[in-house]
Short mmCIF file of C-alpha atoms in Angstrom, two decimals:
data_model
loop_
_atom_site.label_atom_id
_atom_site.label_comp_id
_atom_site.label_asym_id
_atom_site.label_seq_id
_atom_site.Cartn_x
_atom_site.Cartn_y
_atom_site.Cartn_z
CA ARG A 1 26.52 13.11 19.34
CA SER A 2 24.82 9.75 18.84
CA SER A 3 24.01 10.53 15.22
CA ASP A 4 27.71 11.17 14.58
CA LEU A 5 28.52 7.78 16.08
CA LEU A 6 26.00 6.17 13.73
CA ARG A 7 27.64 7.86 10.74
CA LEU A 8 31.09 6.86 12.01
CA LEU A 9 29.97 3.23 12.33
CA TRP A 10 28.67 3.29 8.77
CA ASP A 11 31.60 5.13 7.15
CA ASP A 12 34.43 3.28 8.90
CA LEU A 13 33.07 -0.23 9.42
CA LEU A 14 29.93 -1.19 7.52
CA SER A 15 30.12 0.72 4.24
CA PRO A 16 33.67 -0.32 3.15
CA LYS A 17 32.93 -4.04 3.66
CA LEU A 18 29.21 -4.05 2.84
CA ASN A 19 29.53 -6.28 -0.25
CA ALA A 20 31.22 -8.98 1.84
CA LEU A 21 29.06 -8.51 4.92
CA VAL A 22 25.73 -9.13 3.14
CA SER A 23 26.91 -12.69 2.56
CA ALA A 24 27.63 -13.29 6.25
CA PRO A 25 25.07 -15.53 7.98
CA ASP A 26 24.40 -13.23 10.95
CA PHE A 27 24.67 -9.86 9.22
CA GLY A 28 20.88 -9.64 8.81
CA ALA A 29 20.45 -8.85 12.52
CA VAL A 30 23.08 -6.09 12.34
CA LEU A 31 21.54 -4.53 9.23
CA THR A 32 18.07 -4.73 10.76
CA ARG A 33 19.13 -2.76 13.83
CA PHE A 34 21.15 -0.23 11.83
CA THR A 35 18.34 0.52 9.36
CA ARG A 36 15.92 0.73 12.31
CA LYS A 37 18.08 3.48 13.82
CA CYS A 38 17.99 5.33 10.49
CA ALA A 39 14.26 4.90 9.93
CA TYR A 40 12.94 6.00 13.35
CA HIS A 41 13.78 9.27 15.06
CA GLY A 42 12.24 11.77 17.45
CA LEU A 43 10.11 9.09 19.06
CA ASN A 44 8.16 9.45 22.29
CA ALA A 45 5.72 6.52 22.22
CA LEU A 46 4.52 3.82 19.86
CA GLY A 47 1.74 1.26 19.85
CA GLU A 48 1.60 -1.69 22.20
CA GLY A 49 4.27 -4.28 21.50
CA ALA A 50 5.99 -7.29 23.02
CA SER A 51 9.13 -6.83 25.09
CA LEU A 52 12.55 -7.40 23.58
CA GLU A 53 14.55 -10.11 25.27
CA GLY A 54 18.06 -11.28 24.52
CA GLY A 55 18.31 -9.13 21.39
CA ASN A 56 15.72 -11.18 19.53
CA ALA A 57 13.04 -9.59 17.40
CA ALA A 58 9.78 -9.01 19.22
CA PRO A 59 7.02 -11.22 17.79
CA ILE A 60 4.30 -9.48 15.81
CA ASN A 61 0.68 -10.36 16.32
CA THR A 62 -2.52 -9.89 14.30
CA ASN A 63 -3.00 -6.33 15.54
CA HIS A 64 0.45 -5.35 14.31
CA ILE A 65 -0.17 -6.93 10.90
CA GLN A 66 -3.55 -5.23 10.64
CA GLN A 67 -1.89 -1.87 11.32
CA GLY A 68 1.05 -2.66 9.04
CA GLN A 69 3.52 -2.51 11.94
CA LEU A 70 6.50 -4.81 11.57
CA GLU A 71 9.24 -2.94 13.44
CA GLU A 72 7.24 -0.67 15.77
CA PRO A 73 7.05 -3.26 18.58
CA ASN A 74 10.84 -3.60 18.47
CA VAL A 75 11.32 0.17 18.52
CA LYS A 76 9.09 0.54 21.55
CA ALA A 77 10.97 -2.23 23.32
CA ASP A 78 14.27 -0.47 22.52
CA ILE A 79 12.98 2.79 24.00
CA GLN A 80 11.73 1.03 27.13
CA ASN A 81 15.18 -0.53 27.52
CA GLY A 82 16.86 2.89 27.24
CA ALA A 83 18.15 2.67 23.65
CA PRO A 84 18.46 6.17 22.12
CA TYR A 85 16.79 7.21 18.86
CA PHE A 86 17.96 10.44 17.31
CA THR A 87 17.56 12.60 14.21
CA VAL A 88 19.44 11.40 11.13
CA GLN A 89 20.07 13.68 8.17
CA PRO A 90 18.10 12.82 4.99
CA THR A 91 21.28 12.88 2.86
CA PHE A 92 22.90 10.28 5.09
CA LYS A 93 19.77 8.10 5.03
CA GLU A 94 19.67 8.31 1.24
CA SER A 95 23.31 7.27 0.92
CA VAL A 96 22.67 4.30 3.26
CA VAL A 97 19.71 3.14 1.16
CA ASN A 98 21.63 3.47 -2.10
CA GLU A 99 24.68 1.56 -0.84
CA ILE A 100 22.57 -1.23 0.64
CA CYS A 101 20.71 -1.59 -2.67
CA ARG A 102 23.97 -1.77 -4.60
CA ALA A 103 25.41 -4.38 -2.23
CA LEU A 104 22.26 -6.54 -2.42
CA LYS A 105 22.30 -6.35 -6.20
CA GLN A 106 25.71 -8.01 -6.11
CA ARG A 107 24.03 -11.10 -4.64
CA CYS A 108 20.79 -10.86 -6.61
CA THR A 109 20.96 -9.45 -10.13
CA LYS A 110 17.22 -8.67 -10.12
CA GLY A 111 17.71 -6.01 -7.47
CA ALA A 112 17.43 -5.31 -3.76
CA ALA A 113 13.66 -5.77 -3.58
CA GLN A 114 13.89 -9.20 -5.17
CA ALA A 115 16.70 -10.12 -2.75
CA LEU A 116 14.85 -9.04 0.40
CA ILE A 117 11.16 -9.58 -0.35
CA VAL A 118 11.19 -12.59 -2.67
CA GLU A 119 14.43 -14.51 -2.14
CA LYS A 120 14.93 -13.35 1.50
CA ILE A 121 18.70 -13.65 1.36
CA LEU A 122 19.12 -12.19 4.89
CA GLY A 123 16.87 -14.83 6.41
CA GLU A 124 13.14 -15.19 6.91
CA THR A 125 12.95 -12.67 9.77
CA HIS A 126 15.55 -10.05 8.95
CA SER A 127 14.88 -9.70 5.20
CA GLY A 128 11.37 -8.40 5.77
CA ALA A 129 12.50 -6.14 8.62
CA VAL A 130 15.25 -4.53 6.53
CA ALA A 131 12.85 -4.00 3.60
CA TYR A 132 10.31 -2.44 5.98
CA ASN A 133 12.89 -0.09 7.49
CA LEU A 134 14.22 1.01 4.10
CA LEU A 135 10.70 1.98 3.04
CA HIS A 136 10.18 3.75 6.40
CA ILE A 137 13.30 5.88 6.05
CA GLY A 138 11.46 8.65 4.18
CA ALA A 139 9.59 9.37 0.96
CA LYS A 140 12.62 10.84 -0.81
CA PRO A 141 15.62 9.07 0.81
CA CYS A 142 14.16 5.60 0.07
CA ALA A 143 13.64 6.36 -3.65
CA HIS A 144 16.19 3.77 -4.85
CA PHE A 145 14.66 0.88 -2.92
CA PHE A 146 11.11 2.10 -3.54
CA ASN A 147 11.68 1.95 -7.30
CA ALA A 148 13.07 -1.56 -6.93
CA VAL A 149 9.90 -2.70 -5.14
CA ASP A 150 7.82 -0.95 -7.79
CA LYS A 151 9.42 -3.19 -10.43
CA LEU A 152 8.73 -6.56 -8.79
CA LYS A 153 6.79 -9.05 -10.88
CA SER A 154 3.08 -9.07 -10.08
CA GLU A 155 3.19 -12.78 -9.24
CA ASP A 156 6.09 -12.31 -6.79
CA LEU A 157 4.40 -9.27 -5.31
CA THR A 158 1.11 -11.03 -4.60
CA ALA A 159 2.84 -14.13 -3.24
CA ALA A 160 4.92 -12.04 -0.83
CA ALA A 161 1.88 -10.02 0.27
CA SER A 162 0.24 -13.27 1.40
CA SER A 163 2.74 -13.67 4.26
CA ALA A 164 2.73 -11.88 7.61
CA ALA A 165 5.97 -9.93 7.09
CA GLY A 166 5.20 -9.30 3.41
CA ALA A 167 1.80 -7.83 4.28
CA CYS A 168 3.49 -5.34 6.64
CA VAL A 169 6.15 -4.47 4.04
CA PHE A 170 3.58 -3.73 1.34
CA GLN A 171 1.41 -1.70 3.70
CA ARG A 172 4.50 0.40 4.39
CA PHE A 173 5.12 0.57 0.62
CA ILE A 174 1.56 1.88 0.14
CA LEU A 175 2.04 4.60 2.78
CA THR A 176 5.34 5.62 1.19
CA ALA A 177 3.75 5.64 -2.27
CA ALA A 178 0.93 7.86 -1.02
CA ALA A 179 3.45 10.26 0.55
CA ARG A 180 5.52 10.39 -2.65
CA ASP A 181 2.42 11.00 -4.74
CA SER A 182 1.38 13.83 -2.43
CA LEU A 183 4.79 15.44 -2.82
CA ALA A 184 4.63 15.09 -6.60
CA GLY A 185 1.01 16.27 -6.79
CA ALA A 186 0.10 13.16 -8.76
CA THR A 187 -3.18 12.67 -6.90
CA ALA A 188 -4.23 16.29 -6.69
CA THR A 189 -7.65 15.76 -8.20
CA THR A 190 -10.63 17.42 -6.61
CA THR A 191 -13.40 15.63 -8.48
CA PHE A 192 -13.69 12.21 -10.04
CA ALA A 193 -16.49 12.86 -12.54
CA PRO A 194 -16.77 16.53 -13.49
CA LYS A 195 -20.06 17.97 -14.67
CA VAL A 196 -20.73 17.54 -18.37
CA PRO A 197 -20.62 20.93 -20.12
CA GLN A 198 -24.10 22.12 -20.95
CA ALA A 199 -25.12 23.12 -24.45
CA PRO A 200 -25.67 26.87 -24.87
CA ALA A 201 -29.24 28.12 -24.41
CA PRO A 202 -31.21 28.31 -27.68
CA LYS A 203 -31.53 31.74 -29.29
CA PRO A 204 -34.97 33.37 -29.49
CA ALA A 205 -36.95 32.28 -32.50
CA GLY A 206 -36.74 34.73 -35.35
CA LYS A 207 -36.39 35.04 -39.04
CA LYS A 208 -33.26 33.21 -40.24
CA PRO A 209 -31.00 34.75 -42.83
CA ALA A 210 -31.26 33.30 -46.28
CA GLY A 211 -29.17 30.14 -46.73
CA ALA A 212 -28.61 29.66 -42.99
CA THR A 213 -28.80 26.14 -41.60
CA THR A 214 -29.59 24.97 -38.09
CA GLN A 215 -26.67 23.28 -36.28
CA SER A 216 -27.22 21.45 -33.02
CA THR A 217 -24.48 21.39 -30.40
CA PRO A 218 -23.35 17.76 -30.03
CA ALA A 219 -23.38 16.28 -26.55
CA PRO A 220 -19.92 15.57 -25.15
CA THR A 221 -18.81 12.00 -25.69
CA ALA A 222 -17.60 9.74 -22.90
CA ASP A 223 -14.03 10.16 -24.16
CA ALA A 224 -14.36 13.94 -24.12
CA THR A 225 -15.73 13.87 -20.59
CA ALA A 226 -12.98 11.51 -19.42
CA SER A 227 -10.35 13.87 -20.84
CA LEU A 228 -11.57 16.54 -18.40
CA VAL A 229 -10.50 14.37 -15.45
CA LYS A 230 -6.92 14.74 -14.33
CA LYS A 231 -5.64 11.20 -14.37
CA ASP A 232 -3.91 9.75 -11.34
CA THR A 233 -0.43 8.81 -12.55
CA GLY A 234 1.13 8.12 -9.16
CA SER A 235 2.96 5.13 -7.74
CA LEU A 236 -0.01 3.90 -5.73
CA ILE A 237 -2.40 3.64 -8.68
CA ARG A 238 0.28 1.68 -10.58
CA PHE A 239 0.55 -0.71 -7.65
CA ILE A 240 -3.25 -1.13 -7.53
CA ARG A 241 -3.45 -1.85 -11.25
CA ARG A 242 -0.75 -4.49 -10.92
CA ILE A 243 -2.62 -6.40 -8.23
CA THR A 244 -6.02 -5.99 -9.92
CA PRO A 245 -6.01 -9.43 -11.63
CA PHE A 246 -5.30 -11.08 -8.25
CA LEU A 247 -7.82 -9.16 -6.10
CA PRO A 248 -10.28 -12.06 -5.54
CA THR A 249 -7.41 -14.20 -4.24
CA LEU A 250 -5.86 -11.42 -2.16
CA VAL A 251 -9.03 -10.37 -0.36
CA ALA A 252 -9.60 -13.96 0.77
CA ASN A 253 -6.10 -14.22 2.31
CA LYS A 254 -5.79 -13.36 6.01
CA TYR A 255 -2.61 -11.33 5.40
CA ALA A 256 -3.02 -9.95 1.89
CA GLY A 257 -6.52 -8.71 2.75
CA TYR A 258 -4.91 -6.04 4.95
CA VAL A 259 -2.83 -4.89 1.97
CA VAL A 260 -5.98 -4.42 -0.15
CA GLU A 261 -7.68 -2.52 2.68
CA CYS A 262 -4.65 -0.27 3.08
CA ALA A 263 -4.45 0.39 -0.67
CA TYR A 264 -8.13 1.34 -0.77
CA GLU A 265 -7.85 3.60 2.27
CA HIS A 266 -4.89 5.63 1.02
CA SER A 267 -5.56 5.74 -2.73
CA SER A 268 -7.13 8.50 -4.79
CA ILE A 269 -10.72 8.24 -6.01
CA GLU A 270 -9.47 6.60 -9.18
CA GLY A 271 -7.63 3.97 -7.16
CA LYS A 272 -10.65 3.31 -4.96
CA GLU A 273 -12.81 2.90 -8.06
CA GLU A 274 -10.27 0.50 -9.58
CA ILE A 275 -10.45 -1.76 -6.51
CA ALA A 276 -14.23 -1.60 -6.04
CA LYS A 277 -14.95 -2.13 -9.74
CA ASN A 278 -12.74 -5.19 -9.98
CA LEU A 279 -14.21 -6.70 -6.81
CA ALA A 280 -17.82 -6.09 -7.85
CA GLU A 281 -18.13 -9.33 -9.85
CA PHE A 282 -16.51 -11.35 -7.06
CA TYR A 283 -18.84 -9.74 -4.53
CA GLN A 284 -21.87 -10.59 -6.69
CA SER A 285 -20.74 -14.20 -7.03
CA ILE A 286 -20.51 -14.55 -3.24
CA VAL A 287 -23.96 -13.01 -2.80
CA ASN A 288 -25.40 -15.37 -5.42
CA GLU A 289 -23.77 -18.37 -3.72
CA ASP A 290 -25.22 -17.29 -0.37
CA ASP A 291 -28.69 -16.99 -1.90
CA THR A 292 -28.42 -20.37 -3.61
CA VAL A 293 -27.21 -22.17 -0.49
CA ARG A 294 -29.90 -20.45 1.58
CA ASN A 295 -32.57 -21.66 -0.86
CA GLU A 296 -31.11 -25.18 -0.87
CA ARG A 297 -31.14 -25.21 2.92
CA TYR A 298 -34.75 -23.98 2.94
CA LYS A 299 -35.73 -26.81 0.61
CA GLY A 300 -33.92 -29.35 2.78
CA SER A 301 -31.48 -30.33 0.06
CA VAL A 302 -28.33 -28.65 1.28
CA GLY A 303 -25.24 -30.63 0.39
CA PHE A 304 -26.77 -31.95 -2.82
CA GLY A 305 -26.78 -28.71 -4.77
CA ALA A 306 -24.88 -25.49 -4.40
CA VAL A 307 -21.64 -25.38 -2.43
CA HIS A 308 -19.45 -22.44 -1.53
CA SER A 309 -16.34 -22.04 -3.68
CA LEU A 310 -14.34 -20.76 -0.67
CA ASP A 311 -13.81 -22.30 2.72
CA PRO A 312 -15.71 -20.50 5.53
CA VAL A 313 -12.65 -18.71 6.93
CA ALA A 314 -11.52 -17.32 3.56
CA ARG A 315 -15.11 -16.41 2.77
CA ASN A 316 -15.50 -14.36 5.95
CA ILE A 317 -12.15 -12.65 5.36
CA ALA A 318 -13.20 -11.71 1.81
CA LYS A 319 -16.52 -10.33 3.05
CA LYS A 320 -14.79 -8.25 5.73
CA VAL A 321 -12.30 -6.78 3.25
CA MET A 322 -15.05 -5.94 0.75
CA VAL A 323 -16.99 -4.16 3.50
CA LYS A 324 -13.91 -2.05 4.23
CA CYS A 325 -13.60 -1.33 0.49
CA CYS A 326 -17.30 -0.32 0.23
CA VAL A 327 -17.93 -2.76 -2.62
CA GLU A 328 -21.62 -3.25 -1.79
CA GLN A 329 -22.17 0.50 -1.81
CA TYR A 330 -20.31 0.77 -5.11
CA VAL A 331 -22.55 -1.90 -6.69
CA HIS A 332 -25.92 -0.70 -5.40
CA ARG A 333 -25.55 3.00 -4.51
CA ARG A 334 -22.93 4.46 -6.81
CA ALA A 335 -23.75 8.13 -6.09
CA ASP A 336 -23.39 7.60 -2.32
CA TRP A 337 -20.14 5.74 -2.89
CA LEU A 338 -18.76 8.61 -4.97
CA LYS A 339 -19.58 11.23 -2.31
CA LEU A 340 -17.95 9.11 0.40
CA ALA A 341 -14.88 8.37 -1.74
CA GLU A 342 -14.40 12.06 -2.54
CA ARG A 343 -14.59 13.01 1.12
CA GLN A 344 -12.18 10.24 2.17
CA SER A 345 -9.75 11.06 -0.64
CA ASN A 346 -9.62 14.77 0.20
CA VAL A 347 -8.96 14.08 3.89
CA LYS A 348 -6.29 11.46 3.13
CA ARG A 349 -4.56 13.72 0.62
CA MET A 350 -4.18 16.50 3.18
CA MET A 351 -2.92 14.06 5.81
CA MET A 352 -0.40 12.49 3.43
CA GLN A 353 0.91 15.90 2.39
CA ILE A 354 1.61 16.67 6.05
CA LEU A 355 3.21 13.24 6.53
CA ALA A 356 5.30 13.60 3.37
CA ASN A 357 6.67 16.97 4.48
CA ASP A 358 7.54 15.53 7.89
CA THR A 359 9.35 12.47 6.49
CA ILE A 360 11.37 14.04 3.68
#
């Protein structure tokens, strides 16, 4: 069987010499194709992609980046050219991920994620592709590499997310994080703000016993109410909190903006609130700038007063991302935002549970 040939190739050729091979100049292309075979299986059709010619990677365009698809165009081209894709056992995929991570750590002491995503030791093209495939291998088999990505410095993470390949890698990381959280039940919250317990109804007025005193039932404090909410402790909320200080910069970047949109779409209600809350001030500043410039233009003094802090392209990108993240609704119509976020979160949670079970 083809899957047995893949295992034979790994056990007899690649695995014994992996530490030496990762230093070879052209090994990135080999590792990209091998991890692609491990990551994709049972395929019938994928999204539109460019054709594969001469063994070179198919170029990705804006649509692929927007959808977080780095390797899908190449997989479709392989299928069109007759290349087989077959089922690979999860235990084999896990052993491949673990050995690759160990080999990469020999070249980069900070780990496999640092080697592929930040330092790109396999080259500009193949490093991102290998990282993407390792995260696509499955929620459980990719645990070793997933944890390595989870430990990247926030500065390195945000810088990598601002590139085309990095944006696709981190969108795949977000999908994998959501699947892992669904398996672990970390985001299994049904409500974001539970009802405050009501004080018991007052007793009918009557004669009080001698020495009795009237005691009022204290209203629950904010801390007491918050303790009733099951906190989201999953991987995705940790990722969101790490990028929170950089959100205004990320949403204005043409690549990183897709990462923020993806994080908002697949996060729990707590994650959505974290993004919307930390973009609210930035949103208000853009609205205020628009109003000021509009007034200056009306007075005929534009160019002598207020100016936009962002260039027009970045400004439009930021506005588009904040629309996708429902920031305006969060600022002005919080109750409507909460109802929408609850509905979206419940639907996404069910979908991710199905996806997680299919990709174990």
